[in-house]
Coordinates of N, CA and C in Angstrom, one line a residue:
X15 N -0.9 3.1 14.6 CA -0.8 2.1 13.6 C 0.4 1.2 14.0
X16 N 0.5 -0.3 13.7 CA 1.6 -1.0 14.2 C 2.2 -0.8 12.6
X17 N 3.0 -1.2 12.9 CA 4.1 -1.5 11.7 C 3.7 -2.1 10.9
X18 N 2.7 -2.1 9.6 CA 2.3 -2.8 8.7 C 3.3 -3.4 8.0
X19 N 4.4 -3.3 7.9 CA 5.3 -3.6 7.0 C 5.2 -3.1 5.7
X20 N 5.3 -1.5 5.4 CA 5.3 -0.8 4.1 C 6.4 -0.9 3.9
X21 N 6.8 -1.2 2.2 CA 8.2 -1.1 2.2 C 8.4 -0.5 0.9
X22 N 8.9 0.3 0.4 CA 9.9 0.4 -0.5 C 10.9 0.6 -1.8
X23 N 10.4 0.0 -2.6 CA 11.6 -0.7 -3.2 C 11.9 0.6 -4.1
X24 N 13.3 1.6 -4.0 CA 13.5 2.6 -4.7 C 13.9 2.5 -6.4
X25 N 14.6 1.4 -6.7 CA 14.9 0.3 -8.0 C 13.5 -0.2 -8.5
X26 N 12.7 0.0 -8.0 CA 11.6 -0.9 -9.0 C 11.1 0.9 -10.1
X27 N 10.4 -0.1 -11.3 CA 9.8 0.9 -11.9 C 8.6 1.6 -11.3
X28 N 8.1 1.0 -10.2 CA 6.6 1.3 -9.6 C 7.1 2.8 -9.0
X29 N 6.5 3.9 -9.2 CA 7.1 5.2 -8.5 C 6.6 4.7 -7.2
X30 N 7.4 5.6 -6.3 CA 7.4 5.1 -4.9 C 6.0 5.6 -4.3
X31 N 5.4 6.6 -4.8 CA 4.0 7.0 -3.8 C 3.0 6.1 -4.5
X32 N 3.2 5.3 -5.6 CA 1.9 4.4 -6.1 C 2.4 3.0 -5.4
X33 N 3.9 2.4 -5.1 CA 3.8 1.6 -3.7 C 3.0 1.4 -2.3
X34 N 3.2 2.9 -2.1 CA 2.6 3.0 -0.7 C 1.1 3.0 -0.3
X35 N 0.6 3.9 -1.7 CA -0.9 3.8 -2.1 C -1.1 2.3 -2.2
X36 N -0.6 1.7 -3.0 CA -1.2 -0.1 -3.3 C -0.8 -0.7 -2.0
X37 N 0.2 -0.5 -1.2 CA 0.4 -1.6 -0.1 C -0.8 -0.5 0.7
X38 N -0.8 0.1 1.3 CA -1.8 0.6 2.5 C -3.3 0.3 1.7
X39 N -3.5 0.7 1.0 CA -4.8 0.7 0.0 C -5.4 -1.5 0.4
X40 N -4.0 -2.3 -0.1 CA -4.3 -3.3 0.2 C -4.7 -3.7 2.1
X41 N -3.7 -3.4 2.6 CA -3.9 -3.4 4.4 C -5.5 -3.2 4.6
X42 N -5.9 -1.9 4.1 CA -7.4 -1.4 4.7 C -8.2 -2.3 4.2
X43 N -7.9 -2.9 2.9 CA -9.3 -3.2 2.3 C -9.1 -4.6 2.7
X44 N -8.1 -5.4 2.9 CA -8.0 -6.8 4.0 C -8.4 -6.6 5.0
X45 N -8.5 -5.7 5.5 CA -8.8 -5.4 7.0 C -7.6 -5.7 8.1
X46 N -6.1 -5.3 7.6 CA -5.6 -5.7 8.1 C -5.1 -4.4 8.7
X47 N -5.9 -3.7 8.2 CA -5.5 -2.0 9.0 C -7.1 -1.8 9.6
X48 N -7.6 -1.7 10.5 CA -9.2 -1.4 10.8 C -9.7 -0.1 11.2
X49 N -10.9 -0.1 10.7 CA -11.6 1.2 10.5 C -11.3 2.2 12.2
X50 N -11.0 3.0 11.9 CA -10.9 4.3 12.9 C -9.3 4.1 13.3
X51 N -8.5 2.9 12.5 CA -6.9 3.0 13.1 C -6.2 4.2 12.6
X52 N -5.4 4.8 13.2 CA -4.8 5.8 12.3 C -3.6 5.7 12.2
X53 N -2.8 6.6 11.0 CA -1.9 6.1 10.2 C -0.9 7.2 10.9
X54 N -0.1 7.4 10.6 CA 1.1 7.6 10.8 C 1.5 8.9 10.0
X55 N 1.9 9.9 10.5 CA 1.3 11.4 9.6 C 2.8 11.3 8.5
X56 N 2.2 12.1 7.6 CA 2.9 12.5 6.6 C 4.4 12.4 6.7
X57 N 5.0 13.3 7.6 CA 5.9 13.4 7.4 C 6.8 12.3 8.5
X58 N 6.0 11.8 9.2 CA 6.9 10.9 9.9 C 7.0 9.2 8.9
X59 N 5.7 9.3 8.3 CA 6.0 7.8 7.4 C 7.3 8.2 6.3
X60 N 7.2 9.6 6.3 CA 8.0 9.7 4.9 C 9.4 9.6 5.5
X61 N 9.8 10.0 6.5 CA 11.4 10.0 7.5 C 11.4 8.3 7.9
X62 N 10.5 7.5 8.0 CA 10.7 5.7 8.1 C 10.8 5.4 7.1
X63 N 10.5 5.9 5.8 CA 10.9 5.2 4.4 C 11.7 5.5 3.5
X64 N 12.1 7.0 5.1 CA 13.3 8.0 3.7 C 13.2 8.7 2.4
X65 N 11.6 9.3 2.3 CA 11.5 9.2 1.4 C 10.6 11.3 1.7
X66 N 10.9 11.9 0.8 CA 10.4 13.0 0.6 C 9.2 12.9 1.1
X67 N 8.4 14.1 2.3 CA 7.5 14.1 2.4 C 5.9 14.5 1.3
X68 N 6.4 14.7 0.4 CA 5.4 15.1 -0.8 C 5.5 13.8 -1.1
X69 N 6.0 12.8 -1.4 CA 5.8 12.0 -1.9 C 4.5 10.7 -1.2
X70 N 4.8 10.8 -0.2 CA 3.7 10.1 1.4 C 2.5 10.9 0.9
X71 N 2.8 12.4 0.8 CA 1.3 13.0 0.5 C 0.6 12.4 -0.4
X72 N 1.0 12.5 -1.5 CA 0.3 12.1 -2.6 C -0.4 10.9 -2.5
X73 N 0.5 9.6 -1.8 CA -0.3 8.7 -1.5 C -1.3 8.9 -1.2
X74 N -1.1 9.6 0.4 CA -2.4 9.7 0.9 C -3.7 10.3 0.6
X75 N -3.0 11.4 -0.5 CA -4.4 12.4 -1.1 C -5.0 10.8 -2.3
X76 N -4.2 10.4 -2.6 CA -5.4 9.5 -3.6 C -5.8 8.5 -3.1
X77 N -5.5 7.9 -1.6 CA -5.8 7.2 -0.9 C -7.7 7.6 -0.2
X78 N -7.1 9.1 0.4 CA -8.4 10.1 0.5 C -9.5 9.7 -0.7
X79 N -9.0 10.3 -1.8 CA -9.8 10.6 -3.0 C -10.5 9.5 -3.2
X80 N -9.8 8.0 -2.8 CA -10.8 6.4 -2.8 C -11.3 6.5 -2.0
X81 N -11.4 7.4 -1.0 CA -12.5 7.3 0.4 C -12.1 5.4 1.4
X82 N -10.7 5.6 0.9 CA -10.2 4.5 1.7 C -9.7 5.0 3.2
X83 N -9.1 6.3 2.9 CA -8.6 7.2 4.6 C -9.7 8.5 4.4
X84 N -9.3 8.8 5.6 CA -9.8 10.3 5.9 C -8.9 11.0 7.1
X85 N -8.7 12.7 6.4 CA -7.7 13.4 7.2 C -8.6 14.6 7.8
X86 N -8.6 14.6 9.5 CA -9.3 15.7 9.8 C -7.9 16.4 11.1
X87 N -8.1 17.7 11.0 CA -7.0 18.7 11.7 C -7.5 18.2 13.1
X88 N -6.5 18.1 13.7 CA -6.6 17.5 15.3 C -6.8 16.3 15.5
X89 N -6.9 15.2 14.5 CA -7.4 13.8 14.7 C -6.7 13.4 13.9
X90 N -5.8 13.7 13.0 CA -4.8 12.7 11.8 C -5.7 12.2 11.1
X91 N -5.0 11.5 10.4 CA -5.4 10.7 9.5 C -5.6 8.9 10.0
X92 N -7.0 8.6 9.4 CA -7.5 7.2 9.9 C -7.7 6.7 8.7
X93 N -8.3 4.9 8.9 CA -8.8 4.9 8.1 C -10.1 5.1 8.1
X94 N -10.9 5.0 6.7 CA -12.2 5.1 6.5 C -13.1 3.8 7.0
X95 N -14.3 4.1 7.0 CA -15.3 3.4 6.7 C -15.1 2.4 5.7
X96 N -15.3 0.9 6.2 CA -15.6 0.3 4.7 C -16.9 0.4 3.7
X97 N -17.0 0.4 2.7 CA -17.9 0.6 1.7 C -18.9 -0.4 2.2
X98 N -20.3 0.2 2.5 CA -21.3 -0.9 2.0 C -21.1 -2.2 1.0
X99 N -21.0 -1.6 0.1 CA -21.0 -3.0 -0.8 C -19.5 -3.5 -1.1
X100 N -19.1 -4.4 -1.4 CA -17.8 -4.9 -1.8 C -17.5 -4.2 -2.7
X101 N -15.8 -3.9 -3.1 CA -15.4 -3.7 -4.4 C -14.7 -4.2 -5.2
X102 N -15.1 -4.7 -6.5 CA -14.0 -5.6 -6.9 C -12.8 -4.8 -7.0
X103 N -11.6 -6.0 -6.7 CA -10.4 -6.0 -6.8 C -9.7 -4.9 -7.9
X104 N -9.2 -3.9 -7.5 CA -8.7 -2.7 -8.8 C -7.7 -3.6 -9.5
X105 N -7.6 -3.9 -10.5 CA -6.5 -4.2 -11.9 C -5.3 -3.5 -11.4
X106 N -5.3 -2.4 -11.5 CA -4.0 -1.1 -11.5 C -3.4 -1.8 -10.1
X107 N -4.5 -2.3 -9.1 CA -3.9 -2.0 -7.3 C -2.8 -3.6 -7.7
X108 N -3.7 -4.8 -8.1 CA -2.8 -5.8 -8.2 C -1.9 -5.9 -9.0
X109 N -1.8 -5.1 -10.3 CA -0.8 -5.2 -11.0 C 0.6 -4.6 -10.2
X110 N 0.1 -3.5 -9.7 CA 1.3 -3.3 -8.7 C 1.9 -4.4 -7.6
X111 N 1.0 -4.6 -6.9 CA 1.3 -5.4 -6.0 C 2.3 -6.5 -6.5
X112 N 1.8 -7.0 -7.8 CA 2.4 -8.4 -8.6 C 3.9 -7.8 -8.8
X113 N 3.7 -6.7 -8.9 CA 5.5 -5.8 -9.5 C 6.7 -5.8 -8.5
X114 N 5.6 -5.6 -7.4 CA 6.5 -5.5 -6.3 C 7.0 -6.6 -5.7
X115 N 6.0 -7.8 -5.8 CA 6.5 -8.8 -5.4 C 7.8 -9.5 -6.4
X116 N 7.6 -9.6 -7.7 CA 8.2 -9.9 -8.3 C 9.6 -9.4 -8.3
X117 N 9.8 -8.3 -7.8 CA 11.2 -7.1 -7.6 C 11.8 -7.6 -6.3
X118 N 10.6 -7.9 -5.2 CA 11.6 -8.3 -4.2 C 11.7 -9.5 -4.7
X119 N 11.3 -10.5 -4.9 CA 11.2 -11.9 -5.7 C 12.8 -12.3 -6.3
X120 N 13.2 -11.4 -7.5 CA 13.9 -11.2 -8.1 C 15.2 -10.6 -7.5
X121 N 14.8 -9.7 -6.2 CA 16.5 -8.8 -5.6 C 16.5 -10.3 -4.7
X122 N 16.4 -11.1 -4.0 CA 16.6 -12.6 -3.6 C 16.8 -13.4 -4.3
X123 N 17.3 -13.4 -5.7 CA 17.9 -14.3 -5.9 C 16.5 -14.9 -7.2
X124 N 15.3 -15.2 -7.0 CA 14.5 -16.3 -7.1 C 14.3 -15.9 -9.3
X125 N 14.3 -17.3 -9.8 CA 14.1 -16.7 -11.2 C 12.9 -17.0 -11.8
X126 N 12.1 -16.6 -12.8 CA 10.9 -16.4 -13.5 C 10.0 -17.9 -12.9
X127 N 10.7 -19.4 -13.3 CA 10.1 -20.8 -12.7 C 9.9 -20.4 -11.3
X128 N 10.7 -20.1 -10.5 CA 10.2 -20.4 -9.3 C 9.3 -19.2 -8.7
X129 N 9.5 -18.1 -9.6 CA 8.1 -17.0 -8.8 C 7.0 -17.8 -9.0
X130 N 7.0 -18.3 -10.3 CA 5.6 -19.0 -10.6 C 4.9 -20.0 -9.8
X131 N 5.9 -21.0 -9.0 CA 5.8 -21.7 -8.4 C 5.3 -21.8 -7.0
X132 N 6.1 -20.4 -6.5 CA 5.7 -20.2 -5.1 C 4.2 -19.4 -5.5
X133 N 4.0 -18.5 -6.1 CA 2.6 -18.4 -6.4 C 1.5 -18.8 -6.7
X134 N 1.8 -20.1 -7.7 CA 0.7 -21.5 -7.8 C 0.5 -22.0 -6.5
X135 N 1.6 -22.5 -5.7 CA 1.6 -22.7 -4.7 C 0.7 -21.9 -2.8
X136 N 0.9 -20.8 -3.6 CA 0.3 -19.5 -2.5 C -1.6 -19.5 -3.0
X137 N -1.6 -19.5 -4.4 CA -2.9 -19.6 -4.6 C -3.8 -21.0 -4.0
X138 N -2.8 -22.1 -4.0 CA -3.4 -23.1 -3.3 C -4.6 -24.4 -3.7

């Protein structure tokens, strides 16, 4: 896997393994991680983010459980197959995402007017 740019934020309220879940979860389902790439094992994402390896797990186990990755012994962890049919957009996945943005949004300086703005803007 290249460097998707997972990141982070230890200060936000989002616990850190429902971060990692919503940013990777978003990658696959853009396709910006593709089917059969594999991810980066447990314990080495968890030493790039600094972060307890139980915590990477859990990501990944509920990442599994959406049948978004799959973990097999001798082959790591990939992603999955995309679903036949589309899925709408999870509530929970974007509300995070919106959190996080807004936190780094917010550690830069930027106040309530202009998040709004660059995201009217982003929507287009």
């Amino acid at each position: 896997m290249t460097d998707p740019g997972i990141r982070v934020d230890t200060t936000s309220p989002v616990p850190p393994y429902e971060q990692i879940r919503a940013q990777l979860a978003a990658l696959i389902i853009t396709g910006r991680l593709a089917e059969d790439e594999r991810l980066p094992t447990v314990r080495q994402l968890a030493a790039d983010l600094g972060l307890a390896p139980g915590t990477v797990a859990r990501a990944y186990r509920e990442l599994e459980a959406a049948e978004l990755i799959r973990t097999r012994r001798g082959a790591g962890t990939r992603v999955a197959a995309p679903p036949s049919e589309p899925q709408p957009p999870d509530a929970d996945q974007l509300a995070t995402l919106a959190r996080n943005f807004i936190s780094t949004a917010r550690a830069l300086g930027a106040d309530t007017e202009t998040i709004l703005t660059v995201i009217r803007k982003a929507l287009g």
